[in-house]
């Protein structure tokens, strides 16, 4: 458990403790946004530089195909489980949240692999970008499908009554039109910046890597620690949202831990079939096991207002994110080394 003594992880613990103690410690929203954009840009550049050095290989293609398969399989599996526990819209929203990825978990895992002297291929940044949108698209399509058929009694959402849609249950004329929401999902600023930075790194190669070294290497550790401090504060703020779940709290909390581990094992199985090495398999498992708490919730608030944000944000940020950060990353790494060598 050496990674728990990493300064970045300890700053997350500090932020979590400060939030639980109701300290007035706070990271201004514009600074938090800057830090997230910095991490995506630095990660994209590192990936591009590494890809420029290695070139496009069969292994790169296999990793990207595995990522796409995972991006479709995870929300489908989560939906099959969650529809037995939750109303349709809540189940679809939580499934989409777990079908997408956490950039911060991925960045942290990448950093820890570098610290251990076993860095993964930079092309895994492209795998992360590919996995971000499919779950959002599936959720938007499912929301329109759930609203499609005949009629049902209205349920309250905010201050308005809407129809609780479902197969054969009735239309609900709520949410955003399909086209604009899909466009928002596919042109998300974080994904555009990540892929754009990866392209810049690929085009500039070794010369660009030397020029950007102070930005992508020297500053990275400190800014990651600062961002994880903010994530600790956010995690503490998300926990009260889980208090109102009543009898559902225990099975959903169990899903928020067991589900990601199962998704990580599925990712390791795909990595084995694809012939990936242990570091790349670790990152694929981290991607499969992570859940979105920024990009997907931002889209779902407009696309699926029938779902409860406290539920899908509370589970992903309040349970899964700290679990992955503290226990999940070393678990997936150990399993990858044991299984793939």
Short mmCIF file of C-alpha atoms in Angstrom, two decimals:
data_model
loop_
_atom_site.label_atom_id
_atom_site.label_comp_id
_atom_site.label_asym_id
_atom_site.label_seq_id
_atom_site.Cartn_x
_atom_site.Cartn_y
_atom_site.Cartn_z
CA UNK A 1 0.00 0.00 0.00
CA UNK A 2 2.91 2.34 -0.69
CA UNK A 3 0.77 4.42 -3.02
CA UNK A 4 -1.20 5.66 0.02
CA UNK A 5 1.89 7.65 1.03
CA UNK A 6 1.99 9.42 -2.32
CA UNK A 7 1.51 13.18 -1.71
CA UNK A 8 -1.30 13.41 -4.29
CA UNK A 9 -3.34 10.67 -2.57
CA UNK A 10 -2.69 12.22 0.85
CA UNK A 11 -3.99 15.57 -0.39
CA UNK A 12 -7.21 13.80 -1.45
CA UNK A 13 -7.49 12.41 2.09
CA UNK A 14 -6.86 15.91 3.46
CA UNK A 15 -9.64 17.38 1.31
CA UNK A 16 -12.03 14.60 2.35
CA UNK A 17 -11.24 15.14 6.02
CA UNK A 18 -11.63 18.92 5.70
CA UNK A 19 -15.01 18.47 4.02
CA UNK A 20 -16.27 16.02 6.64
CA UNK A 21 -15.12 18.41 9.39
CA UNK A 22 -17.02 21.22 7.61
CA UNK A 23 -13.94 23.34 7.27
CA UNK A 24 -14.23 26.53 5.23
CA UNK A 25 -11.39 25.32 2.99
CA UNK A 26 -12.56 25.80 -0.61
CA UNK A 27 -11.05 25.74 -4.10
CA UNK A 28 -12.63 28.44 -6.32
CA UNK A 29 -14.65 26.94 -9.18
CA UNK A 30 -12.63 28.66 -11.96
CA UNK A 31 -9.39 27.28 -10.49
CA UNK A 32 -10.90 23.80 -10.21
CA UNK A 33 -11.94 24.00 -13.87
CA UNK A 34 -8.44 25.16 -14.86
CA UNK A 35 -6.84 22.26 -13.00
CA UNK A 36 -9.07 19.68 -14.74
CA UNK A 37 -8.27 21.21 -18.15
CA UNK A 38 -4.56 21.25 -17.33
CA UNK A 39 -4.56 17.56 -16.41
CA UNK A 40 -6.39 16.62 -19.63
CA UNK A 41 -4.03 18.73 -21.74
CA UNK A 42 -0.89 17.35 -20.06
CA UNK A 43 -2.20 13.79 -20.34
CA UNK A 44 -3.02 14.25 -24.03
CA UNK A 45 0.39 15.68 -24.78
CA UNK A 46 2.15 12.83 -22.96
CA UNK A 47 0.09 10.35 -24.92
CA UNK A 48 0.86 12.04 -28.21
CA UNK A 49 4.59 12.17 -27.51
CA UNK A 50 4.60 8.45 -26.60
CA UNK A 51 2.54 7.54 -29.67
CA UNK A 52 4.90 9.53 -31.91
CA UNK A 53 7.78 7.48 -30.52
CA UNK A 54 6.10 4.04 -30.75
CA UNK A 55 4.05 4.52 -33.91
CA UNK A 56 0.66 2.95 -34.69
CA UNK A 57 0.96 -0.75 -33.94
CA UNK A 58 -1.30 -3.79 -33.71
CA UNK A 59 -1.19 -3.41 -29.93
CA UNK A 60 -2.47 0.16 -30.18
CA UNK A 61 -5.38 -0.97 -32.37
CA UNK A 62 -6.17 -3.87 -30.02
CA UNK A 63 -6.23 -1.55 -27.00
CA UNK A 64 -8.58 0.93 -28.69
CA UNK A 65 -10.96 -1.82 -29.85
CA UNK A 66 -10.98 -3.26 -26.31
CA UNK A 67 -11.82 0.19 -24.94
CA UNK A 68 -14.79 0.54 -27.32
CA UNK A 69 -16.10 -2.92 -26.42
CA UNK A 70 -15.81 -2.02 -22.74
CA UNK A 71 -17.58 1.31 -23.27
CA UNK A 72 -20.65 -0.52 -24.59
CA UNK A 73 -20.54 -3.61 -22.35
CA UNK A 74 -20.24 -1.83 -18.99
CA UNK A 75 -23.39 0.34 -19.22
CA UNK A 76 -25.32 -2.64 -20.63
CA UNK A 77 -24.30 -4.85 -17.70
CA UNK A 78 -24.97 -2.07 -15.18
CA UNK A 79 -28.45 -1.49 -16.66
CA UNK A 80 -29.34 -5.19 -16.37
CA UNK A 81 -28.42 -5.11 -12.67
CA UNK A 82 -29.77 -1.69 -11.72
CA UNK A 83 -33.21 -1.99 -13.32
CA UNK A 84 -33.98 -4.54 -10.58
CA UNK A 85 -33.12 -2.00 -7.89
CA UNK A 86 -34.21 1.37 -9.29
CA UNK A 87 -36.89 3.05 -11.41
CA UNK A 88 -36.05 3.02 -15.15
CA UNK A 89 -34.70 6.56 -15.44
CA UNK A 90 -32.57 6.26 -12.31
CA UNK A 91 -31.23 2.90 -13.52
CA UNK A 92 -30.36 4.33 -16.96
CA UNK A 93 -28.65 7.38 -15.44
CA UNK A 94 -26.53 5.36 -13.01
CA UNK A 95 -25.65 2.85 -15.76
CA UNK A 96 -24.49 5.71 -18.01
CA UNK A 97 -22.45 7.19 -15.17
CA UNK A 98 -20.64 3.89 -14.63
CA UNK A 99 -20.32 3.27 -18.35
CA UNK A 100 -18.25 6.41 -18.82
CA UNK A 101 -14.86 7.14 -17.25
CA UNK A 102 -13.12 9.24 -14.61
CA UNK A 103 -10.22 11.19 -16.04
CA UNK A 104 -8.85 11.91 -12.55
CA UNK A 105 -8.73 8.21 -11.62
CA UNK A 106 -7.00 7.48 -14.92
CA UNK A 107 -4.48 10.31 -14.46
CA UNK A 108 -3.72 9.18 -10.91
CA UNK A 109 -3.20 5.57 -12.03
CA UNK A 110 -0.95 6.72 -14.89
CA UNK A 111 1.10 8.81 -12.48
CA UNK A 112 1.49 5.92 -10.02
CA UNK A 113 2.63 3.59 -12.80
CA UNK A 114 5.27 6.15 -13.80
CA UNK A 115 6.38 6.42 -10.17
CA UNK A 116 6.81 2.63 -10.10
CA UNK A 117 8.96 2.74 -13.23
CA UNK A 118 6.39 0.86 -15.37
CA UNK A 119 4.67 3.56 -17.44
CA UNK A 120 1.88 2.52 -19.79
CA UNK A 121 1.78 3.38 -23.48
CA UNK A 122 0.62 6.92 -24.16
CA UNK A 123 -2.04 5.65 -26.55
CA UNK A 124 -4.13 4.69 -23.51
CA UNK A 125 -5.08 8.38 -23.33
CA UNK A 126 -6.86 7.88 -26.66
CA UNK A 127 -8.60 4.83 -25.19
CA UNK A 128 -9.89 7.00 -22.35
CA UNK A 129 -11.21 9.61 -24.78
CA UNK A 130 -12.98 6.93 -26.84
CA UNK A 131 -14.71 5.57 -23.73
CA UNK A 132 -16.15 8.85 -22.53
CA UNK A 133 -19.06 9.37 -24.95
CA UNK A 134 -20.67 5.98 -25.84
CA UNK A 135 -22.39 5.64 -22.45
CA UNK A 136 -23.76 9.19 -22.74
CA UNK A 137 -25.14 8.45 -26.21
CA UNK A 138 -26.73 5.21 -24.97
CA UNK A 139 -28.31 7.06 -22.02
CA UNK A 140 -29.78 9.78 -24.24
CA UNK A 141 -31.21 7.21 -26.65
CA UNK A 142 -32.60 5.17 -23.75
CA UNK A 143 -34.21 8.27 -22.22
CA UNK A 144 -36.12 8.92 -25.44
CA UNK A 145 -37.05 5.23 -25.63
CA UNK A 146 -38.36 5.23 -22.05
CA UNK A 147 -40.56 8.23 -22.84
CA UNK A 148 -41.89 6.79 -26.08
CA UNK A 149 -45.09 4.71 -25.50
CA UNK A 150 -48.64 5.29 -24.09
CA UNK A 151 -49.46 6.92 -20.72
CA UNK A 152 -48.82 6.69 -17.02
CA UNK A 153 -49.45 8.72 -13.91
CA UNK A 154 -47.18 11.75 -13.53
CA UNK A 155 -44.29 11.82 -11.10
CA UNK A 156 -42.77 14.92 -9.55
CA UNK A 157 -39.48 16.24 -10.86
CA UNK A 158 -38.46 19.43 -9.16
CA UNK A 159 -41.57 21.65 -9.12
CA UNK A 160 -43.19 20.06 -12.19
CA UNK A 161 -45.02 16.81 -12.87
CA UNK A 162 -43.77 14.67 -15.72
CA UNK A 163 -44.74 11.25 -17.02
CA UNK A 164 -42.73 8.26 -15.82
CA UNK A 165 -41.87 6.70 -19.15
CA UNK A 166 -41.09 3.06 -19.81
CA UNK A 167 -41.80 0.34 -22.33
CA UNK A 168 -45.54 0.51 -22.89
CA UNK A 169 -46.03 3.05 -20.14
CA UNK A 170 -46.12 6.47 -21.57
CA UNK A 171 -44.61 9.57 -23.08
CA UNK A 172 -42.94 12.28 -21.07
CA UNK A 173 -42.25 15.43 -23.02
CA UNK A 174 -39.30 16.45 -20.94
CA UNK A 175 -35.59 16.66 -21.47
CA UNK A 176 -33.65 18.12 -24.36
CA UNK A 177 -34.12 17.15 -28.03
CA UNK A 178 -32.06 14.15 -29.07
CA UNK A 179 -29.86 15.86 -31.66
CA UNK A 180 -28.45 18.74 -29.56
CA UNK A 181 -27.81 16.48 -26.57
CA UNK A 182 -25.94 13.94 -28.71
CA UNK A 183 -23.91 16.77 -30.21
CA UNK A 184 -23.05 18.01 -26.70
CA UNK A 185 -21.98 14.51 -25.69
CA UNK A 186 -19.76 14.05 -28.74
CA UNK A 187 -18.18 17.51 -28.59
CA UNK A 188 -17.56 17.70 -24.84
CA UNK A 189 -14.79 20.20 -24.15
CA UNK A 190 -12.70 17.80 -22.08
CA UNK A 191 -12.71 15.12 -24.78
CA UNK A 192 -11.91 17.68 -27.49
CA UNK A 193 -8.99 19.06 -25.47
CA UNK A 194 -7.65 15.58 -24.68
CA UNK A 195 -7.76 14.39 -28.30
CA UNK A 196 -6.47 17.73 -29.58
CA UNK A 197 -3.51 17.67 -27.19
CA UNK A 198 -2.80 14.07 -28.18
CA UNK A 199 -2.73 15.14 -31.84
CA UNK A 200 -0.40 18.06 -31.02
CA UNK A 201 1.96 15.68 -29.20
CA UNK A 202 1.83 13.21 -32.08
CA UNK A 203 2.67 15.90 -34.66
CA UNK A 204 5.46 17.58 -32.69
CA UNK A 205 7.14 14.41 -31.34
CA UNK A 206 10.46 14.60 -29.52
CA UNK A 207 10.94 18.31 -30.24
CA UNK A 208 7.56 19.15 -28.72
CA UNK A 209 8.23 16.90 -25.76
CA UNK A 210 11.43 18.78 -24.95
CA UNK A 211 9.73 22.16 -25.30
CA UNK A 212 6.74 21.19 -23.11
CA UNK A 213 8.71 19.27 -20.47
CA UNK A 214 8.27 21.94 -17.75
CA UNK A 215 4.51 21.96 -18.42
CA UNK A 216 3.83 18.23 -18.72
CA UNK A 217 6.36 16.90 -16.16
CA UNK A 218 7.67 19.52 -13.71
CA UNK A 219 4.26 21.02 -12.87
CA UNK A 220 2.24 17.84 -13.11
CA UNK A 221 2.75 16.36 -9.64
CA UNK A 222 1.91 19.53 -7.75
CA UNK A 223 -1.16 20.40 -9.80
CA UNK A 224 -2.46 16.82 -9.57
CA UNK A 225 -2.15 17.04 -5.77
CA UNK A 226 -4.00 20.38 -5.79
CA UNK A 227 -6.78 18.92 -7.92
CA UNK A 228 -7.13 15.84 -5.70
CA UNK A 229 -7.44 18.14 -2.70
CA UNK A 230 -10.45 19.70 -4.45
CA UNK A 231 -11.80 16.22 -5.29
CA UNK A 232 -11.62 15.29 -1.61
CA UNK A 233 -13.75 18.33 -0.76
CA UNK A 234 -16.22 17.44 -3.52
CA UNK A 235 -16.45 13.85 -2.30
CA UNK A 236 -17.32 14.99 1.23
CA UNK A 237 -20.04 17.27 -0.18
CA UNK A 238 -21.58 14.42 -2.19
CA UNK A 239 -22.03 12.03 0.74
CA UNK A 240 -25.20 13.63 2.22
CA UNK A 241 -26.98 12.91 -1.07
CA UNK A 242 -26.84 9.20 -0.24
CA UNK A 243 -28.54 9.63 3.14
CA UNK A 244 -32.06 9.72 1.70
CA UNK A 245 -31.88 6.39 -0.11
CA UNK A 246 -33.36 4.47 2.80
CA UNK A 247 -33.42 0.70 2.38
CA UNK A 248 -31.78 1.04 -1.05
CA UNK A 249 -28.63 2.50 0.45
CA UNK A 250 -26.89 -0.79 1.25
CA UNK A 251 -27.48 -2.62 -2.08
CA UNK A 252 -26.58 0.50 -4.08
CA UNK A 253 -23.43 1.10 -2.03
CA UNK A 254 -22.56 -2.55 -2.62
CA UNK A 255 -23.05 -2.05 -6.36
CA UNK A 256 -20.82 1.05 -6.24
CA UNK A 257 -17.96 -1.17 -4.98
CA UNK A 258 -18.61 -4.63 -6.43
CA UNK A 259 -19.75 -3.31 -9.83
CA UNK A 260 -16.49 -1.47 -10.59
CA UNK A 261 -14.43 -4.49 -9.51
CA UNK A 262 -16.47 -6.71 -11.86
CA UNK A 263 -16.04 -4.17 -14.68
CA UNK A 264 -12.29 -4.08 -13.97
CA UNK A 265 -12.09 -7.87 -14.20
CA UNK A 266 -13.94 -7.74 -17.53
CA UNK A 267 -11.40 -5.19 -18.74
CA UNK A 268 -8.53 -7.44 -17.67
CA UNK A 269 -10.10 -10.29 -19.62
CA UNK A 270 -10.28 -8.10 -22.73
CA UNK A 271 -6.68 -7.01 -22.15
CA UNK A 272 -5.62 -10.65 -22.00
CA UNK A 273 -7.38 -11.38 -25.32
CA UNK A 274 -5.85 -8.27 -26.87
CA UNK A 275 -2.34 -9.22 -25.75
CA UNK A 276 -1.76 -6.06 -23.71
CA UNK A 277 1.07 -5.79 -21.21
CA UNK A 278 0.39 -5.36 -17.49
CA UNK A 279 0.68 -1.52 -17.36
CA UNK A 280 -1.76 -1.03 -20.26
CA UNK A 281 -4.07 -3.70 -18.81
CA UNK A 282 -4.01 -1.87 -15.47
CA UNK A 283 -5.16 1.35 -17.10
CA UNK A 284 -7.84 -0.44 -19.11
CA UNK A 285 -9.11 -1.98 -15.86
CA UNK A 286 -9.05 1.45 -14.18
CA UNK A 287 -11.09 2.87 -17.07
CA UNK A 288 -13.58 0.02 -16.91
CA UNK A 289 -13.92 0.32 -13.13
CA UNK A 290 -14.22 4.10 -12.98
CA UNK A 291 -17.36 6.21 -13.20
CA UNK A 292 -17.96 9.73 -14.46
CA UNK A 293 -18.94 12.43 -11.96
CA UNK A 294 -18.48 15.52 -14.17
CA UNK A 295 -19.13 14.98 -17.89
CA UNK A 296 -22.02 12.49 -17.70
CA UNK A 297 -23.92 14.22 -14.86
CA UNK A 298 -23.66 17.53 -16.75
CA UNK A 299 -25.37 15.97 -19.78
CA UNK A 300 -27.89 13.92 -17.79
CA UNK A 301 -29.24 16.94 -15.96
CA UNK A 302 -30.60 18.16 -19.31
CA UNK A 303 -31.15 14.87 -21.14
CA UNK A 304 -32.73 12.91 -18.27
CA UNK A 305 -34.24 15.29 -15.69
CA UNK A 306 -36.42 12.44 -14.37
CA UNK A 307 -33.34 10.81 -12.78
CA UNK A 308 -32.08 11.87 -9.36
CA UNK A 309 -28.65 13.62 -9.53
CA UNK A 310 -28.04 12.91 -5.84
CA UNK A 311 -28.16 9.22 -6.72
CA UNK A 312 -25.82 8.99 -9.71
CA UNK A 313 -23.42 11.68 -8.48
CA UNK A 314 -23.49 10.44 -4.88
CA UNK A 315 -22.65 6.85 -5.82
CA UNK A 316 -19.93 7.66 -8.35
CA UNK A 317 -18.22 10.43 -6.41
CA UNK A 318 -19.08 9.48 -2.83
CA UNK A 319 -18.35 5.74 -3.02
CA UNK A 320 -16.67 4.56 -6.23
CA UNK A 321 -14.14 7.36 -6.66
CA UNK A 322 -12.55 7.10 -3.18
CA UNK A 323 -12.68 3.29 -3.35
CA UNK A 324 -10.81 3.25 -6.67
CA UNK A 325 -8.32 5.87 -5.55
CA UNK A 326 -7.40 4.12 -2.30
CA UNK A 327 -7.95 0.40 -3.01
CA UNK A 328 -9.02 -0.12 -6.61
CA UNK A 329 -5.92 1.10 -8.45
CA UNK A 330 -3.46 -1.11 -6.54
CA UNK A 331 -5.91 -4.04 -6.78
CA UNK A 332 -6.22 -3.80 -10.58
CA UNK A 333 -2.46 -3.35 -10.89
CA UNK A 334 -1.73 -6.43 -8.77
CA UNK A 335 -4.26 -8.53 -10.72
CA UNK A 336 -2.81 -7.34 -14.04
CA UNK A 337 0.74 -8.25 -12.98
CA UNK A 338 -0.38 -11.65 -11.65
CA UNK A 339 -2.49 -12.54 -14.70
CA UNK A 340 -0.56 -10.91 -17.54
CA UNK A 341 2.97 -10.83 -16.14
#
